[in-house]
PDB file of C-alpha atoms in Angstrom:
ATOM      1  CA  MET W   1      16.311 -51.542 -66.116  1.00 42.00           C
ATOM      2  CA  ARG W   2      19.210 -50.852 -68.464  1.00 44.00           C
ATOM      3  CA  THR W   3      22.094 -49.400 -66.486  1.00 45.00           C
ATOM      4  CA  SER W   4      24.816 -49.068 -69.134  1.00 52.00           C
ATOM      5  CA  GLY W   5      25.204 -45.391 -70.006  1.00 75.00           C
ATOM      6  CA  HIS W   6      22.426 -44.121 -67.749  1.00 86.00           C
ATOM      7  CA  CYS W   7      24.778 -41.627 -66.078  1.00 88.00           C
ATOM      8  CA  ARG W   8      25.629 -40.061 -69.433  1.00 85.00           C
ATOM      9  CA  GLU W   9      21.910 -39.511 -70.092  1.00 85.00           C
ATOM     10  CA  CYS W  10      21.067 -38.247 -66.599  1.00 87.00           C
ATOM     11  CA  ALA W  11      20.124 -34.580 -66.209  1.00 85.00           C
ATOM     12  CA  THR W  12      21.236 -34.714 -62.557  1.00 86.00           C
ATOM     13  CA  ARG W  13      24.802 -35.854 -63.239  1.00 86.00           C
ATOM     14  CA  ARG W  14      26.359 -32.402 -62.705  1.00 86.00           C
ATOM     15  CA  LEU W  15      24.970 -32.453 -59.147  1.00 88.00           C
ATOM     16  CA  CYS W  16      25.993 -36.054 -58.550  1.00 90.00           C
ATOM     17  CA  LEU W  17      29.146 -38.155 -58.808  1.00 89.00           C
ATOM     18  CA  GLY W  18      29.243 -37.573 -62.543  1.00 86.00           C
ATOM     19  CA  ALA W  19      30.186 -33.900 -62.225  1.00 86.00           C
ATOM     20  CA  GLY W  20      33.114 -33.125 -64.505  1.00 85.00           C
ATOM     21  CA  LEU W  21      33.530 -36.664 -65.868  1.00 85.00           C
ATOM     22  CA  GLY W  22      33.982 -37.499 -69.552  1.00 88.00           C
ATOM     23  CA  ASP W  23      31.792 -39.948 -71.459  1.00 88.00           C
ATOM     24  CA  ASP W  24      33.997 -42.995 -70.853  1.00 89.00           C
ATOM     25  CA  SER W  25      34.129 -42.332 -67.114  1.00 89.00           C
ATOM     26  CA  LEU W  26      30.377 -41.706 -67.055  1.00 90.00           C
ATOM     27  CA  ASP W  27      29.793 -45.083 -68.685  1.00 90.00           C
ATOM     28  CA  ALA W  28      32.062 -46.723 -66.119  1.00 90.00           C
ATOM     29  CA  LEU W  29      30.180 -44.869 -63.370  1.00 90.00           C
ATOM     30  CA  SER W  30      26.922 -46.280 -64.735  1.00 89.00           C
ATOM     31  CA  GLY W  31      28.244 -49.744 -63.999  1.00 88.00           C
ATOM     32  CA  CYS W  32      28.792 -48.819 -60.362  1.00 88.00           C
ATOM     33  CA  MET W  33      25.403 -47.265 -59.639  1.00 89.00           C
ATOM     34  CA  THR W  34      21.953 -48.806 -59.953  1.00 88.00           C
ATOM     35  CA  PRO W  35      18.985 -46.514 -60.661  1.00 90.00           C
ATOM     36  CA  SER W  36      15.646 -47.454 -59.144  1.00 90.00           C
ATOM     37  CA  GLU W  37      12.481 -47.869 -61.131  1.00 92.00           C
ATOM     38  CA  PRO W  38      10.204 -44.796 -60.925  1.00 95.00           C
ATOM     39  CA  MET W  39       8.541 -44.768 -57.528  1.00 96.00           C
ATOM     40  CA  GLN W  40       5.148 -43.243 -56.790  1.00 96.00           C
ATOM     41  CA  ARG W  41       4.192 -41.105 -53.816  1.00 96.00           C
ATOM     42  CA  GLY W  42       4.167 -43.168 -50.631  1.00 96.00           C
ATOM     43  CA  GLN W  43       6.434 -45.959 -51.894  1.00 97.00           C
ATOM     44  CA  TYR W  44       9.482 -46.875 -49.818  1.00 97.00           C
ATOM     45  CA  LEU W  45      12.988 -46.689 -51.220  1.00 96.00           C
ATOM     46  CA  TYR W  46      14.131 -48.551 -48.099  1.00 94.00           C
ATOM     47  CA  ARG W  47      12.808 -49.165 -44.590  1.00 94.00           C
ATOM     48  CA  ALA W  48      14.373 -48.900 -41.161  1.00 93.00           C
ATOM     49  CA  GLY W  49      15.947 -52.236 -40.285  1.00 92.00           C
ATOM     50  CA  ASP W  50      16.724 -53.192 -43.876  1.00 92.00           C
ATOM     51  CA  ALA W  51      20.297 -54.226 -44.566  1.00 91.00           C
ATOM     52  CA  ALA W  52      22.388 -51.191 -45.541  1.00 88.00           C
ATOM     53  CA  ALA W  53      25.266 -51.892 -47.880  1.00 81.00           C
ATOM     54  CA  GLY W  54      25.350 -48.576 -49.648  1.00 87.00           C
ATOM     55  CA  CYS W  55      23.839 -45.134 -49.882  1.00 90.00           C
ATOM     56  CA  TYR W  56      21.500 -43.475 -52.383  1.00 94.00           C
ATOM     57  CA  ILE W  57      21.563 -40.295 -54.437  1.00 94.00           C
ATOM     58  CA  VAL W  58      18.265 -38.769 -55.537  1.00 95.00           C
ATOM     59  CA  ARG W  59      18.016 -38.722 -59.324  1.00 94.00           C
ATOM     60  CA  SER W  60      14.566 -37.144 -59.742  1.00 94.00           C
ATOM     61  CA  GLY W  61      11.598 -36.151 -57.622  1.00 95.00           C
ATOM     62  CA  ALA W  62      11.952 -35.971 -53.846  1.00 96.00           C
ATOM     63  CA  TYR W  63      11.976 -38.200 -50.761  1.00 97.00           C
ATOM     64  CA  LYS W  64      11.355 -37.753 -47.069  1.00 97.00           C
ATOM     65  CA  THR W  65      13.259 -39.680 -44.416  1.00 96.00           C
ATOM     66  CA  VAL W  66      11.454 -40.676 -41.239  1.00 96.00           C
ATOM     67  CA  VAL W  67      12.227 -42.416 -37.948  1.00 94.00           C
ATOM     68  CA  ASN W  68       9.870 -43.974 -35.406  1.00 88.00           C
ATOM     69  CA  ASP W  69      10.042 -43.078 -31.723  1.00 80.00           C
ATOM     70  CA  GLY W  70       9.197 -46.594 -30.532  1.00 75.00           C
ATOM     71  CA  GLN W  71       5.705 -45.526 -29.433  1.00 77.00           C
ATOM     72  CA  GLY W  72       4.066 -45.408 -32.826  1.00 76.00           C
ATOM     73  CA  GLY W  73       5.058 -41.827 -33.540  1.00 84.00           C
ATOM     74  CA  GLU W  74       6.789 -40.861 -36.766  1.00 89.00           C
ATOM     75  CA  HIS W  75       9.298 -38.031 -37.054  1.00 94.00           C
ATOM     76  CA  VAL W  76      10.273 -36.510 -40.386  1.00 95.00           C
ATOM     77  CA  ILE W  77      14.016 -35.931 -40.166  1.00 93.00           C
ATOM     78  CA  GLY W  78      14.719 -34.743 -43.705  1.00 94.00           C
ATOM     79  CA  PHE W  79      13.591 -33.965 -47.234  1.00 96.00           C
ATOM     80  CA  HIS W  80      15.857 -34.889 -50.131  1.00 96.00           C
ATOM     81  CA  PHE W  81      15.971 -33.436 -53.636  1.00 95.00           C
ATOM     82  CA  PRO W  82      17.919 -34.320 -56.827  1.00 94.00           C
ATOM     83  CA  GLY W  83      21.659 -34.583 -56.287  1.00 92.00           C
ATOM     84  CA  GLU W  84      21.330 -35.147 -52.518  1.00 94.00           C
ATOM     85  CA  MET W  85      22.310 -38.259 -50.550  1.00 92.00           C
ATOM     86  CA  LEU W  86      20.261 -40.574 -48.371  1.00 92.00           C
ATOM     87  CA  ALA W  87      21.035 -43.495 -46.077  1.00 90.00           C
ATOM     88  CA  LEU W  88      24.425 -42.346 -44.806  1.00 85.00           C
ATOM     89  CA  GLY W  89      23.417 -43.053 -41.203  1.00 82.00           C
ATOM     90  CA  GLY W  90      22.899 -46.766 -41.735  1.00 79.00           C
ATOM     91  CA  GLN W  91      26.414 -47.524 -42.948  1.00 79.00           C
ATOM     92  CA  SER W  92      28.021 -47.740 -39.503  1.00 78.00           C
ATOM     93  CA  GLU W  93      25.506 -50.290 -38.184  1.00 80.00           C
ATOM     94  CA  GLY W  94      24.888 -52.180 -41.424  1.00 85.00           C
ATOM     95  CA  ARG W  95      21.155 -51.486 -41.061  1.00 91.00           C
ATOM     96  CA  HIS W  96      19.116 -48.502 -42.120  1.00 92.00           C
ATOM     97  CA  THR W  97      18.131 -46.421 -39.111  1.00 91.00           C
ATOM     98  CA  ASP W  98      15.484 -44.461 -41.013  1.00 93.00           C
ATOM     99  CA  SER W  99      13.017 -45.059 -43.840  1.00 95.00           C
ATOM    100  CA  ALA W 100      12.919 -43.180 -47.151  1.00 96.00           C
ATOM    101  CA  VAL W 101       9.538 -42.511 -48.774  1.00 97.00           C
ATOM    102  CA  ALA W 102       8.859 -40.986 -52.201  1.00 98.00           C
ATOM    103  CA  LEU W 103       7.001 -37.661 -52.074  1.00 97.00           C
ATOM    104  CA  ASP W 104       6.071 -37.735 -55.761  1.00 95.00           C
ATOM    105  CA  THR W 105       7.222 -39.674 -58.829  1.00 96.00           C
ATOM    106  CA  SER W 106      10.877 -40.165 -57.892  1.00 97.00           C
ATOM    107  CA  THR W 107      14.001 -42.174 -58.640  1.00 95.00           C
ATOM    108  CA  ALA W 108      17.283 -42.681 -56.810  1.00 95.00           C
ATOM    109  CA  CYS W 109      20.581 -44.355 -57.641  1.00 93.00           C
ATOM    110  CA  ARG W 110      22.075 -46.863 -55.215  1.00 92.00           C
ATOM    111  CA  VAL W 111      25.818 -46.596 -54.585  1.00 89.00           C
ATOM    112  CA  PRO W 112      27.056 -49.951 -53.173  1.00 89.00           C
ATOM    113  CA  MET W 113      29.765 -49.731 -50.525  1.00 86.00           C
ATOM    114  CA  GLU W 114      31.880 -52.336 -52.328  1.00 87.00           C
ATOM    115  CA  ARG W 115      32.037 -50.050 -55.372  1.00 87.00           C
ATOM    116  CA  LEU W 116      33.642 -47.128 -53.526  1.00 85.00           C
ATOM    117  CA  PRO W 117      37.256 -48.051 -54.432  1.00 87.00           C
ATOM    118  CA  ARG W 118      36.269 -48.244 -58.098  1.00 88.00           C
ATOM    119  CA  LEU W 119      34.369 -44.945 -57.864  1.00 87.00           C
ATOM    120  CA  TRP W 120      37.421 -43.264 -56.412  1.00 88.00           C
ATOM    121  CA  THR W 121      39.610 -44.365 -59.336  1.00 90.00           C
ATOM    122  CA  LEU W 122      37.103 -42.785 -61.748  1.00 89.00           C
ATOM    123  CA  GLY W 123      37.764 -39.383 -60.211  1.00 88.00           C
ATOM    124  CA  THR W 124      34.525 -39.117 -58.241  1.00 88.00           C
ATOM    125  CA  GLY W 125      36.263 -38.601 -54.877  1.00 88.00           C
ATOM    126  CA  PRO W 126      35.819 -34.806 -54.739  1.00 89.00           C
ATOM    127  CA  SER W 127      32.146 -35.089 -55.738  1.00 90.00           C
ATOM    128  CA  LEU W 128      31.507 -37.808 -53.165  1.00 88.00           C
ATOM    129  CA  LEU W 129      33.063 -35.726 -50.391  1.00 90.00           C
ATOM    130  CA  ARG W 130      31.083 -32.694 -51.558  1.00 90.00           C
ATOM    131  CA  LEU W 131      27.791 -34.609 -51.367  1.00 90.00           C
ATOM    132  CA  ILE W 132      28.595 -35.976 -47.909  1.00 89.00           C
ATOM    133  CA  GLY W 133      29.577 -32.487 -46.751  1.00 90.00           C
ATOM    134  CA  GLN W 134      26.361 -30.988 -48.113  1.00 88.00           C
ATOM    135  CA  GLN W 135      24.278 -33.573 -46.270  1.00 86.00           C
ATOM    136  CA  ASP W 136      26.165 -32.914 -43.044  1.00 86.00           C
ATOM    137  CA  GLN W 137      25.620 -29.183 -43.527  1.00 85.00           C
ATOM    138  CA  LEU W 138      21.881 -29.672 -44.076  1.00 84.00           C
ATOM    139  CA  SER W 139      21.615 -31.727 -40.874  1.00 84.00           C
ATOM    140  CA  ALA W 140      23.472 -29.050 -38.910  1.00 84.00           C
ATOM    141  CA  GLN W 141      21.274 -26.300 -40.359  1.00 80.00           C
ATOM    142  CA  HIS W 142      18.138 -28.213 -39.404  1.00 82.00           C
ATOM    143  CA  GLN W 143      19.347 -28.660 -35.830  1.00 81.00           C
ATOM    144  CA  THR W 144      20.059 -24.931 -35.668  1.00 79.00           C
ATOM    145  CA  THR W 145      16.590 -24.193 -37.040  1.00 76.00           C
ATOM    146  CA  LEU W 146      14.899 -26.418 -34.442  1.00 79.00           C
ATOM    147  CA  ALA W 147      16.877 -24.738 -31.664  1.00 77.00           C
ATOM    148  CA  ARG W 148      15.296 -21.393 -32.490  1.00 72.00           C
ATOM    149  CA  SER W 149      12.370 -20.599 -30.216  1.00 69.00           C
ATOM    150  CA  GLY W 150      10.236 -18.599 -32.660  1.00 87.00           C
ATOM    151  CA  ALA W 151       7.971 -20.602 -34.947  1.00 90.00           C
ATOM    152  CA  GLU W 152       8.222 -17.940 -37.691  1.00 92.00           C
ATOM    153  CA  THR W 153      11.996 -18.156 -37.475  1.00 92.00           C
ATOM    154  CA  ARG W 154      11.898 -21.924 -37.941  1.00 93.00           C
ATOM    155  CA  VAL W 155       9.625 -21.716 -40.979  1.00 95.00           C
ATOM    156  CA  ALA W 156      11.663 -18.909 -42.533  1.00 94.00           C
ATOM    157  CA  GLY W 157      14.897 -20.779 -41.818  1.00 92.00           C
ATOM    158  CA  PHE W 158      13.587 -23.845 -43.650  1.00 94.00           C
ATOM    159  CA  LEU W 159      12.520 -21.767 -46.660  1.00 95.00           C
ATOM    160  CA  VAL W 160      15.864 -19.961 -46.834  1.00 94.00           C
ATOM    161  CA  SER W 161      17.696 -23.294 -46.671  1.00 92.00           C
ATOM    162  CA  LEU W 162      15.411 -24.651 -49.395  1.00 94.00           C
ATOM    163  CA  ALA W 163      16.213 -21.634 -51.581  1.00 94.00           C
ATOM    164  CA  THR W 164      19.926 -22.386 -51.198  1.00 92.00           C
ATOM    165  CA  ARG W 165      19.335 -25.980 -52.262  1.00 92.00           C
ATOM    166  CA  MET W 166      17.348 -24.865 -55.321  1.00 93.00           C
ATOM    167  CA  GLU W 167      20.134 -22.445 -56.260  1.00 92.00           C
ATOM    168  CA  ARG W 168      22.598 -25.343 -56.084  1.00 89.00           C
ATOM    169  CA  GLN W 169      20.422 -27.180 -58.619  1.00 88.00           C
ATOM    170  CA  GLY W 170      20.294 -24.157 -60.920  1.00 87.00           C
ATOM    171  CA  ARG W 171      16.583 -23.642 -60.218  1.00 89.00           C
ATOM    172  CA  ALA W 172      14.711 -20.461 -59.335  1.00 85.00           C
ATOM    173  CA  THR W 173      15.161 -19.420 -55.720  1.00 87.00           C
ATOM    174  CA  GLU W 174      11.911 -17.440 -55.523  1.00 89.00           C
ATOM    175  CA  ARG W 175       9.528 -20.312 -56.339  1.00 93.00           C
ATOM    176  CA  LEU W 176      10.259 -23.024 -53.788  1.00 95.00           C
ATOM    177  CA  PRO W 177       8.829 -26.536 -54.258  1.00 95.00           C
ATOM    178  CA  LEU W 178       6.934 -28.122 -51.370  1.00 96.00           C
ATOM    179  CA  PRO W 179       6.224 -31.693 -52.495  1.00 96.00           C
ATOM    180  CA  MET W 180       5.713 -32.750 -48.892  1.00 96.00           C
ATOM    181  CA  SER W 181       2.378 -32.494 -47.095  1.00 96.00           C
ATOM    182  CA  ARG W 182       1.832 -29.630 -44.664  1.00 96.00           C
ATOM    183  CA  THR W 183       1.564 -32.268 -41.916  1.00 96.00           C
ATOM    184  CA  ASP W 184       5.028 -33.617 -42.771  1.00 96.00           C
ATOM    185  CA  LEU W 185       6.517 -30.121 -42.916  1.00 97.00           C
ATOM    186  CA  ALA W 186       5.024 -29.203 -39.533  1.00 96.00           C
ATOM    187  CA  ASN W 187       6.375 -32.450 -38.064  1.00 95.00           C
ATOM    188  CA  HIS W 188       9.825 -31.713 -39.510  1.00 95.00           C
ATOM    189  CA  LEU W 189       9.828 -28.240 -37.950  1.00 94.00           C
ATOM    190  CA  GLY W 190       8.589 -29.397 -34.561  1.00 92.00           C
ATOM    191  CA  MET W 191       5.214 -27.647 -34.572  1.00 94.00           C
ATOM    192  CA  THR W 192       1.544 -28.423 -35.092  1.00 95.00           C
ATOM    193  CA  LEU W 193      -0.180 -28.225 -38.442  1.00 96.00           C
ATOM    194  CA  GLU W 194      -2.358 -25.410 -37.101  1.00 96.00           C
ATOM    195  CA  CYS W 195       0.712 -23.420 -36.077  1.00 96.00           C
ATOM    196  CA  LEU W 196       2.316 -23.868 -39.499  1.00 96.00           C
ATOM    197  CA  SER W 197      -0.901 -22.782 -41.231  1.00 96.00           C
ATOM    198  CA  ARG W 198      -1.096 -19.642 -39.071  1.00 95.00           C
ATOM    199  CA  ILE W 199       2.501 -18.726 -39.885  1.00 95.00           C
ATOM    200  CA  PHE W 200       2.032 -19.228 -43.632  1.00 96.00           C
ATOM    201  CA  GLY W 201      -1.096 -17.079 -43.424  1.00 95.00           C
ATOM    202  CA  ARG W 202       0.688 -14.373 -41.448  1.00 95.00           C
ATOM    203  CA  MET W 203       3.659 -14.287 -43.821  1.00 95.00           C
ATOM    204  CA  THR W 204       1.299 -14.163 -46.821  1.00 96.00           C
ATOM    205  CA  ARG W 205      -0.702 -11.250 -45.385  1.00 95.00           C
ATOM    206  CA  ALA W 206       2.576  -9.422 -44.677  1.00 95.00           C
ATOM    207  CA  GLY W 207       3.607  -9.886 -48.322  1.00 96.00           C
ATOM    208  CA  VAL W 208       6.713 -11.933 -47.456  1.00 96.00           C
ATOM    209  CA  ILE W 209       5.553 -15.081 -49.280  1.00 95.00           C
ATOM    210  CA  THR W 210       2.687 -16.476 -51.290  1.00 94.00           C
ATOM    211  CA  ALA W 211       1.878 -20.010 -50.190  1.00 91.00           C
ATOM    212  CA  GLY W 212       0.421 -22.408 -52.757  1.00 89.00           C
ATOM    213  CA  ARG W 213      -0.508 -26.033 -52.298  1.00 88.00           C
ATOM    214  CA  HIS W 214       2.799 -27.425 -53.568  1.00 92.00           C
ATOM    215  CA  HIS W 215       5.061 -24.377 -53.550  1.00 94.00           C
ATOM    216  CA  VAL W 216       5.914 -21.126 -51.835  1.00 95.00           C
ATOM    217  CA  ILE W 217       6.860 -17.962 -53.696  1.00 96.00           C
ATOM    218  CA  ALA W 218       9.320 -15.760 -51.804  1.00 94.00           C
ATOM    219  CA  GLN W 219       7.943 -12.291 -52.525  1.00 94.00           C
ATOM    220  CA  GLN W 220      10.461 -10.557 -50.261  1.00 95.00           C
ATOM    221  CA  PRO W 221      13.589 -12.767 -50.082  1.00 93.00           C
ATOM    222  CA  GLU W 222      15.573 -10.288 -47.993  1.00 94.00           C
ATOM    223  CA  ARG W 223      12.842 -10.012 -45.402  1.00 94.00           C
ATOM    224  CA  LEU W 224      12.505 -13.797 -45.376  1.00 94.00           C
ATOM    225  CA  ARG W 225      16.218 -14.063 -44.598  1.00 92.00           C
ATOM    226  CA  ALA W 226      15.832 -11.482 -41.838  1.00 93.00           C
ATOM    227  CA  LEU W 227      13.037 -13.563 -40.337  1.00 92.00           C
ATOM    228  CA  ALA W 228      15.208 -16.664 -40.544  1.00 89.00           C
ATOM    229  CA  PHE W 229      17.889 -14.981 -38.448  1.00 84.00           C
ATOM    230  CA  GLY W 230      15.405 -13.461 -36.016  1.00 73.00           C
ATOM    231  CA  THR W 231      16.122  -9.853 -37.011  1.00 69.00           C
ATOM    232  CA  ALA W 232      12.640  -8.993 -38.328  1.00 61.00           C
ATOM    233  CA  ASP W 233       8.981  -9.646 -37.513  1.00 58.00           C
ATOM    234  CA  ALA W 234       6.467 -11.093 -39.959  1.00 53.00           C
TER     235      ALA W 234
END
């Protein structure tokens, strides 16, 4: 794949390391980052145990990250959308500790560790720190969501967080994309598929959301936020 100039042409650059850079710097940035070929649903960007010598930034589509519990069980630890980072956890050990799987037609750019000094001289330092901070914030929010006892609160918390991420991308915050399967979403939220289905049905009947196959429409965003913070009932 041609890499020269790909950052200048990328619609995601304002969310990525290219935010605020001029054309010359964007072309130099293109030489530091390698975009993947388009990946189809179910294809692996990387697998747990692979050598990790850099991180990734989602360019298009979406990915899930998963870990195995050593007994054949798989746990979905995150979903990643354009402009968000993956593979930060593997840098300390030199091996990826999770696996990243495409949820639909997706691409990601690899940022090699050895290129970081060069990236910094291009003026990408603030953007890099912002992306790392956003990923840390998402992880903390997910841990807070899982700590909540109510299943409705966990589902609402995820949807509110997803709305914030869509707003960051400049997308509508009422129509929320769900490229993941319901099974993966239930796994991520620490509940059964049946429980998740009941909650979606309950919220839909209450007029809080409308749940489609690959999206959720927030009909009452304020009430959804109240549910997320445990101050309202579905």
